[in-house]
Each structure stands twice: as C-alpha cells, then as structure tokens.
CSV table of C-alpha atoms and ligand atoms in Angstrom, one decimal:
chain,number,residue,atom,x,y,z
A,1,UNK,CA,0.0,0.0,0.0
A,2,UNK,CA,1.0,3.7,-0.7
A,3,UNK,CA,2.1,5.9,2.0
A,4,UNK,CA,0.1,8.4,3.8
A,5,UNK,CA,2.7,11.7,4.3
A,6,UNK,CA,2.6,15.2,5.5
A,7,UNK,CA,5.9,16.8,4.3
A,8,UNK,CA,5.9,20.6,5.5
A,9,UNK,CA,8.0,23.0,3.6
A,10,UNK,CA,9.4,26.0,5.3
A,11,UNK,CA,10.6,27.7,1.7
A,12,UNK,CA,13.0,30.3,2.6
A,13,UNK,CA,11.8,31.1,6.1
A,14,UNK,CA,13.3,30.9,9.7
A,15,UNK,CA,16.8,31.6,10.6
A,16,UNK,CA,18.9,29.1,12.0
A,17,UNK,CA,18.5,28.8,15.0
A,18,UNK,CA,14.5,29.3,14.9
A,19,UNK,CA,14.5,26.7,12.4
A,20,UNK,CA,16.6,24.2,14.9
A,21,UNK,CA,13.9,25.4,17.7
A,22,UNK,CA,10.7,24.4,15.1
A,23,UNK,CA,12.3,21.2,13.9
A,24,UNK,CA,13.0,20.0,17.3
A,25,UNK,CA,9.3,21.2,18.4
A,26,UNK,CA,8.1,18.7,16.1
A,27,UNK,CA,10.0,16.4,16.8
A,28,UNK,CA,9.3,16.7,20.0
A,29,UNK,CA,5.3,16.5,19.6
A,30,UNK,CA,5.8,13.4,17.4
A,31,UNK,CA,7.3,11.6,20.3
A,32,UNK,CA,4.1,12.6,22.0
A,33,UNK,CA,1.5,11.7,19.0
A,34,UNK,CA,0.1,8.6,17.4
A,35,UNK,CA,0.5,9.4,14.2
A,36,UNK,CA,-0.9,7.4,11.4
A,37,UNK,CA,1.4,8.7,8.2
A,38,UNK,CA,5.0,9.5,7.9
A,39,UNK,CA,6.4,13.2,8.4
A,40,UNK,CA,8.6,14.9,6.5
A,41,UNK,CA,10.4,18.5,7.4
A,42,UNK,CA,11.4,20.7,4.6
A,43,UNK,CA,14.0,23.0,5.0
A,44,UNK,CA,16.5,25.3,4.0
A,45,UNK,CA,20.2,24.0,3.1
A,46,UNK,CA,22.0,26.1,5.6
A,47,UNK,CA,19.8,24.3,8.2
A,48,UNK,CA,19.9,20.7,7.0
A,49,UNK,CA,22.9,19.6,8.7
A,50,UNK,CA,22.0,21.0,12.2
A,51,UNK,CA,18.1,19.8,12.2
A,52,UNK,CA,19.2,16.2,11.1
A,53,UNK,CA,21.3,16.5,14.6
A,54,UNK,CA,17.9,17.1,17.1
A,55,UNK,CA,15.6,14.8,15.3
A,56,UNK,CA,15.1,11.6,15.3
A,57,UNK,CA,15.0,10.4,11.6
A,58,UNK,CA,13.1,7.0,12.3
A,59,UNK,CA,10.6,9.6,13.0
A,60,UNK,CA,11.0,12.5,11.1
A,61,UNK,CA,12.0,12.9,7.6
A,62,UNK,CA,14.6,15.2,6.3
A,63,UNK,CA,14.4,17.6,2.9
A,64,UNK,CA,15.9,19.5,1.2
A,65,UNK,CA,13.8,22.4,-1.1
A,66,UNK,CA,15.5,22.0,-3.7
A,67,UNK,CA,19.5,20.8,-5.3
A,68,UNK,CA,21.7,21.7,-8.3
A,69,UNK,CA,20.9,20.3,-11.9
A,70,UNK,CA,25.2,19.3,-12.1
A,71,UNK,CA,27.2,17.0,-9.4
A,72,UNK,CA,29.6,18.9,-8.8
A,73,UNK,CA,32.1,22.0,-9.8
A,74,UNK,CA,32.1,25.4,-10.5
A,75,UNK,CA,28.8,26.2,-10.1
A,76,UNK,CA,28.9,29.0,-7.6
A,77,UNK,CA,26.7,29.1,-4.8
A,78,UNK,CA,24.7,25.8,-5.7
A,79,UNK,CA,24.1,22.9,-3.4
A,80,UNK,CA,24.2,19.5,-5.1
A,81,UNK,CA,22.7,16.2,-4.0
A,82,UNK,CA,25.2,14.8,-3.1
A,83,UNK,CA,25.6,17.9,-0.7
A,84,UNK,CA,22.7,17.4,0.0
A,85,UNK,CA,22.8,13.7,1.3
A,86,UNK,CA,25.7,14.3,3.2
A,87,UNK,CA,24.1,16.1,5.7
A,88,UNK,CA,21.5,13.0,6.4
A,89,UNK,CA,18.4,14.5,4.0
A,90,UNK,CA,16.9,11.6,2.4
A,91,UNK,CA,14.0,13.2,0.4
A,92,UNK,CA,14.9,16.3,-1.6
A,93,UNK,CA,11.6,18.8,-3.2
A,94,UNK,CA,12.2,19.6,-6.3
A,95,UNK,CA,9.7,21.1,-9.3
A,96,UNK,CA,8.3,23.4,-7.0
A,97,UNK,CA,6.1,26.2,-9.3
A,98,UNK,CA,7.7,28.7,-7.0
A,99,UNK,CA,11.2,27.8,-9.1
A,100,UNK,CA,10.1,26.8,-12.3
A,101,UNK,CA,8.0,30.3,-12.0
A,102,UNK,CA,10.9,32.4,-10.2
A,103,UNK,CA,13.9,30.8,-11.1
A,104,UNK,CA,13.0,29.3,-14.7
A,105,UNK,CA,13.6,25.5,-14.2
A,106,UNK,CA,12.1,24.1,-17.0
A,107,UNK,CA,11.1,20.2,-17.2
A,108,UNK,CA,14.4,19.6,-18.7
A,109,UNK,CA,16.4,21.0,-16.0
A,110,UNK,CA,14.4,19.1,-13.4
A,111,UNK,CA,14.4,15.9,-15.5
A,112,UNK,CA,18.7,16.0,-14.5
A,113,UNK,CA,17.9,16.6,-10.9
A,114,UNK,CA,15.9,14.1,-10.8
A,115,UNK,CA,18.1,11.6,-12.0
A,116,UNK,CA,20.8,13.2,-9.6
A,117,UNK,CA,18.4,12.6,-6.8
A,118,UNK,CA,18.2,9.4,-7.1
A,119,UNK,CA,21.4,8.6,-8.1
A,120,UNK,CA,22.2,9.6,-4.4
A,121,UNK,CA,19.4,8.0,-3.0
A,122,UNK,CA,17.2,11.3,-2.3
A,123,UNK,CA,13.8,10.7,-2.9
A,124,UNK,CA,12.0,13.7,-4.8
A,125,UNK,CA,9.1,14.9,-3.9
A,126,UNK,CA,8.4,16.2,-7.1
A,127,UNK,CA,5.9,19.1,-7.7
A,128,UNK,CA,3.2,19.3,-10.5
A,129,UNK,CA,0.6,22.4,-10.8
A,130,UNK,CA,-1.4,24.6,-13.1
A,131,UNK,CA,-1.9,28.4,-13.0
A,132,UNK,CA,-5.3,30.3,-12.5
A,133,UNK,CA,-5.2,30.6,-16.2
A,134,UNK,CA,-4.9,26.9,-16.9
A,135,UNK,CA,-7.4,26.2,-14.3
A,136,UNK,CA,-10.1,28.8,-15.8
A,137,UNK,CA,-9.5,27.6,-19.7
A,138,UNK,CA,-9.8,24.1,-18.9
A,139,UNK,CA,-6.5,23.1,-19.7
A,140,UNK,CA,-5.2,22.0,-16.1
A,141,UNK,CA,-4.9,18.3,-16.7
A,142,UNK,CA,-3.5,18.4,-19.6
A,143,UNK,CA,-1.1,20.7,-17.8
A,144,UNK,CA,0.0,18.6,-15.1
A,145,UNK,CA,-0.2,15.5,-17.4
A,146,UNK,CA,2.8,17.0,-19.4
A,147,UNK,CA,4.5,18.1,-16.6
A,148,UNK,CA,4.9,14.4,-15.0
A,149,UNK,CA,5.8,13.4,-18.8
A,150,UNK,CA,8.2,15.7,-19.5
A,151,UNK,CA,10.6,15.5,-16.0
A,152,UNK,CA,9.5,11.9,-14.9
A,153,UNK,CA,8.9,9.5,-18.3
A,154,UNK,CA,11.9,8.5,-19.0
A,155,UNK,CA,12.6,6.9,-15.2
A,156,UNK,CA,12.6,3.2,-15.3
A,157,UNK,CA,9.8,1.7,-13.7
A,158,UNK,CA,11.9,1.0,-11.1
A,159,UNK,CA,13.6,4.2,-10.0
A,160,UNK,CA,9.5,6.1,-10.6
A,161,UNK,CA,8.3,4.0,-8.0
A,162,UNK,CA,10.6,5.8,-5.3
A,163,UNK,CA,9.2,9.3,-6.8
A,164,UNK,CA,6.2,10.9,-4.4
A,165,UNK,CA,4.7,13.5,-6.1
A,166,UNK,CA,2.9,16.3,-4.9
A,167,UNK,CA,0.0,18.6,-6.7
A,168,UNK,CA,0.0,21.8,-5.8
A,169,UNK,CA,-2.4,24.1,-8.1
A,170,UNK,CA,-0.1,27.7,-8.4
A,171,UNK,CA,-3.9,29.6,-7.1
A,172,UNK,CA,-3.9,27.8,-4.1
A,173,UNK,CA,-0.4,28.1,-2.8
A,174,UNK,CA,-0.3,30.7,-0.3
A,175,UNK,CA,-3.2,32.8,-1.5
A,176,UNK,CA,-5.8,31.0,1.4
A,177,UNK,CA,-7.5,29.7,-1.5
A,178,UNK,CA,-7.5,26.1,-1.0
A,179,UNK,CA,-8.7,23.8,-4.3
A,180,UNK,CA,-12.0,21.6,-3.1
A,181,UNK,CA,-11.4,18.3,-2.0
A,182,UNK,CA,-13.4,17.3,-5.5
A,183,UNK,CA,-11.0,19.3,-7.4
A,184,UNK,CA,-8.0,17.7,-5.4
A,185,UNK,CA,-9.8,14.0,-6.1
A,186,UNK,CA,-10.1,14.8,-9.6
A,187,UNK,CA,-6.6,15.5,-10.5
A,188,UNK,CA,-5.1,13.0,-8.6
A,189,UNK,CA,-7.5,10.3,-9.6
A,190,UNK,CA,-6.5,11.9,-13.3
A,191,UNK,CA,-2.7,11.9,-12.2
A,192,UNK,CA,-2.8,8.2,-11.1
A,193,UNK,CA,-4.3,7.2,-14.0
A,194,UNK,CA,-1.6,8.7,-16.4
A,195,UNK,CA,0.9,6.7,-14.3
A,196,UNK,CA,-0.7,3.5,-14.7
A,197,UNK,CA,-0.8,3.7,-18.2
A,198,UNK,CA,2.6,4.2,-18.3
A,199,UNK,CA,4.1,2.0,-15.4
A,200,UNK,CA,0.9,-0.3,-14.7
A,201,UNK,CA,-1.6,-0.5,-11.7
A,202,UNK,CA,0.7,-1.7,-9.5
A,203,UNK,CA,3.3,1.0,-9.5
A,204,UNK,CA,0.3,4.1,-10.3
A,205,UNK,CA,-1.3,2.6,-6.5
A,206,UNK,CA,2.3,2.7,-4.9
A,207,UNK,CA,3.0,6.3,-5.8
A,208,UNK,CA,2.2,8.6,-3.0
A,209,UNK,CA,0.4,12.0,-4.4
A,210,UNK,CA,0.0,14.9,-2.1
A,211,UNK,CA,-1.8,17.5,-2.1
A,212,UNK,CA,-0.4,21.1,-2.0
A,213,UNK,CA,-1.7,24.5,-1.7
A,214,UNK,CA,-3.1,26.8,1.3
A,215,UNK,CA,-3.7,23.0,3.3
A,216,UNK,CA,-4.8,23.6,6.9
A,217,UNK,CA,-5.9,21.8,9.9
A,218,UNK,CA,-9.5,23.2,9.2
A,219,UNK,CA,-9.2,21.5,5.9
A,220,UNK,CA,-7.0,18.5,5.8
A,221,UNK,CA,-9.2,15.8,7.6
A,222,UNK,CA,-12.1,16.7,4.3
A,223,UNK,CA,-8.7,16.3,1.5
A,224,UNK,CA,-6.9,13.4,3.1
A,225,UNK,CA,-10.3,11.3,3.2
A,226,UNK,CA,-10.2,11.6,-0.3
A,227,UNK,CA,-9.1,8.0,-1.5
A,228,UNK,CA,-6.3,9.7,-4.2
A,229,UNK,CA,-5.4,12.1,-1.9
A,230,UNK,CA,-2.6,10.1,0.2
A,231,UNK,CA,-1.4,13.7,2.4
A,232,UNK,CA,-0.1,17.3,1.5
A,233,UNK,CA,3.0,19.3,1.4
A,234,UNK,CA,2.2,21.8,4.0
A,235,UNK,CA,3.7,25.3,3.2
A,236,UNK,CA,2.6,28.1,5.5
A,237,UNK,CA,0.8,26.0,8.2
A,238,UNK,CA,4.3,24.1,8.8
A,239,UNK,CA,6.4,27.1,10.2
A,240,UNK,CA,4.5,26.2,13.6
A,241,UNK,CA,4.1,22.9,15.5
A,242,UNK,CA,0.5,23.3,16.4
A,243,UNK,CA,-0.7,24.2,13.1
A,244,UNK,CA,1.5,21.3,11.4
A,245,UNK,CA,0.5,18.7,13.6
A,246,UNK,CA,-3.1,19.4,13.1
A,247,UNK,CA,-2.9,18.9,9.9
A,248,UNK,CA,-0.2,15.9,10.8
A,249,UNK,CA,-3.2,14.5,13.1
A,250,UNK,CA,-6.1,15.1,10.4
A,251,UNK,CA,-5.0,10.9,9.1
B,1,13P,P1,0.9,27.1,1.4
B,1,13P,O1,0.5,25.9,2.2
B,1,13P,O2,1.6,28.2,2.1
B,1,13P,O3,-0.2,27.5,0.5
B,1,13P,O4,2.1,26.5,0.4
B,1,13P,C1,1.9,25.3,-0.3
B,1,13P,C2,3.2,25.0,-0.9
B,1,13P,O5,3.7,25.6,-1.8
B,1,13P,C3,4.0,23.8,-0.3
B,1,13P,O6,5.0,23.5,-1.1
C-alpha cells in the first residue's frame, strides 16, 4: 500500500537557529502523537545539517527544497545532492512552481535533478501544478499531465516507484485559496491514471500523491479522506508545531 505523508515545507523562512527550535518542536510533539502517516520536514540548506542532529530520523524525515541540476564544480553558490545527502536528508523537493516560476527551471532542468536525486538515493518529492489561467481555460490536466511526462517519463519503472509526487495548483499556494477536495480527487485520480498507463496498476497505486496548496488543519481531515489524496505538502501552516501537527493528526 501507498504511503500516507505530511511533508511541511518552510521555503526560505526561519533563521537558523528558529528553524533548529521548530524542527526540534516537532520532533518533539511526534514523540508525543500517534500518528498514522510518515512526516517529512522541509528545510533550507543552511539548516539541513544541524536539524538532522535534534531529530530523530526513524521519526521524522529530512528535505531539502531544492538541489543543483550538475554533481559537482564550479557552479557557484549551488548545493548538489550529493551535498545534499551528506548532511542526512533523504527526500529532496524539487519542481516546485515557485522555481520553475521564479527561477526558470524548465522540465528539462528538473528531469537532470531528478536523475541526480536518485542517483544519491534522495527521494523527490516532485511538484506538478497549473496556474489560474490553466485552471479557468480548462486546460489543467492536460497541464499537469505533461508536466509528469516531460521530467519523470523517462525513469525506469523501477527508480518512478521511489518518486512521491505532490500537486500543488499555483492559485492555491499561499493565496488562502484552497482547491476543493473534488477538485483535489479529480486530479489526482486523473494523475494516477496517467501513471498506470505508463508503469501499470501496481506501480500508479504505490505512488504517494500529495496534495499542496493553502492546506490547513481546518481542511486537511475533508482532503486526506479523499481515496487519491494520500497527504499534503504543508507550506505556511508548517512554520508552527500546532498548526503542522493538526494537519499531521487530520489521518
Ligand atoms: P501554502 O501551504 O503556504 O499554500 O504553500 C503550499 C506549498 O507551496 C507547499 O510546497
């Protein structure tokens, strides 16, 4: 059976040491919580290193928001995966509409970080999403469709079974405006379907697909009971323990 997860992801907020104090206030409510679904912490690089050293990874997963599209080299001020995995991360976000819109990472470029991912056994948690406009015109499966095509299709069956993905519709993220949890249903019911015609039934049930976009603890029970909704990648709501763990606690 697939995975139920709630990955938070901090983007580029908390310094240091608030981030150490959130990541260990998790961790700490965690070891205080039946939980029903792994958890996964998203983070910023300069913080990876110390928050793998207060949690307790059996428990709590490690990201990074992102790595470099080359291994290694002059590439100044980039953080590769294999960076990356050295400081005990073991799942890495990458495709996040927030750099493909911001920082221009096209499908190609996220196709080689992929592959890098994996090669250092990070497993992406790899983003998918159409805009307001896509949405409105009626093109947003297609969207998404060629989206998972374009970065992902060319994985062996094999190394797509370790991909979770994650759906995060650009006009919910951060804007309060969460997608229904019919909307959410549809696309990932759409999005499991594109898989299995590509890898089979066996590997489109395996493949965690979360949901993504203005999730809160007033919402997530009503999207997580959604049978292709298998948990969310909590962006705002994850910067505080309470908050996160509501939505942590909604399986
Ligand atoms: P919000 O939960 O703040 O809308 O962000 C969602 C997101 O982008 C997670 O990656």
């Amino acid at each position: 059976m697939r995975k139920k997860i709630v990955a938070g992801n901090w983007k580029m907020n908390t310094n240091l040491q608030e981030g150490i104090a959130l990541a260990k206030g998790v961790n700490d409510a965690l070891n205080n919580t039946n939980v029903n679904c792994d958890v996964i912490i998203g983070v910023p690089f300069t913080h990876l290193a110390s928050v793998n050293d207060v949690i307790d990874s059996s428990k709590l997963g490690l990201a990074a928001e992102n790595c470099a599209d080359h291994k290694s080299g002059a590439y100044t001020g980039e953080v590769s995966a294999p960076m990356v995995a050295s400081t005990g991360a073991t799942y890495v976000i990458l495709g996040h509409s927030e750099r493909r819109q911001y920082y221009g990472e096209t499908s190609e470029i996220l196709k080689t970080k992929v592959n890098l991912a994996l090669e250092n056994n990070l497993t992406p948690i790899f983003c998918i999403g159409e805009v307001l406009e896509e949405r409105e015109n009626g093109s947003y499966l297609e969207v998404v469709k060629a989206q998972i095509e374009e970065a992902l299709f060319e994985l062996s069956a094999e190394d797509f079974d370790k991909i979770i993905l994650a759906y995060e519709p650009v006009w919910a993220i951060g804007t309060g405006k969460t997608a229904t949890a019919d909307q959410a249903e549809e696309m990932h019911a759409f999005i499991r379907g594109v898989i299995a015609a590509k890898y089979g039934e066996t590997i489109a049930e395996n493949t965690s697909i979360l949901y993504g976009g203005s999730c809160k603890p007033s919402n997530a029970a009503e999207l997580f009971a959604k049978p292709n909704v298998d948990g969310g990648l909590i962006g705002g709501a994850s910067l505080e323990v309470e908050s996160f763990m509501g939505i942590v606690t909604a399986f």
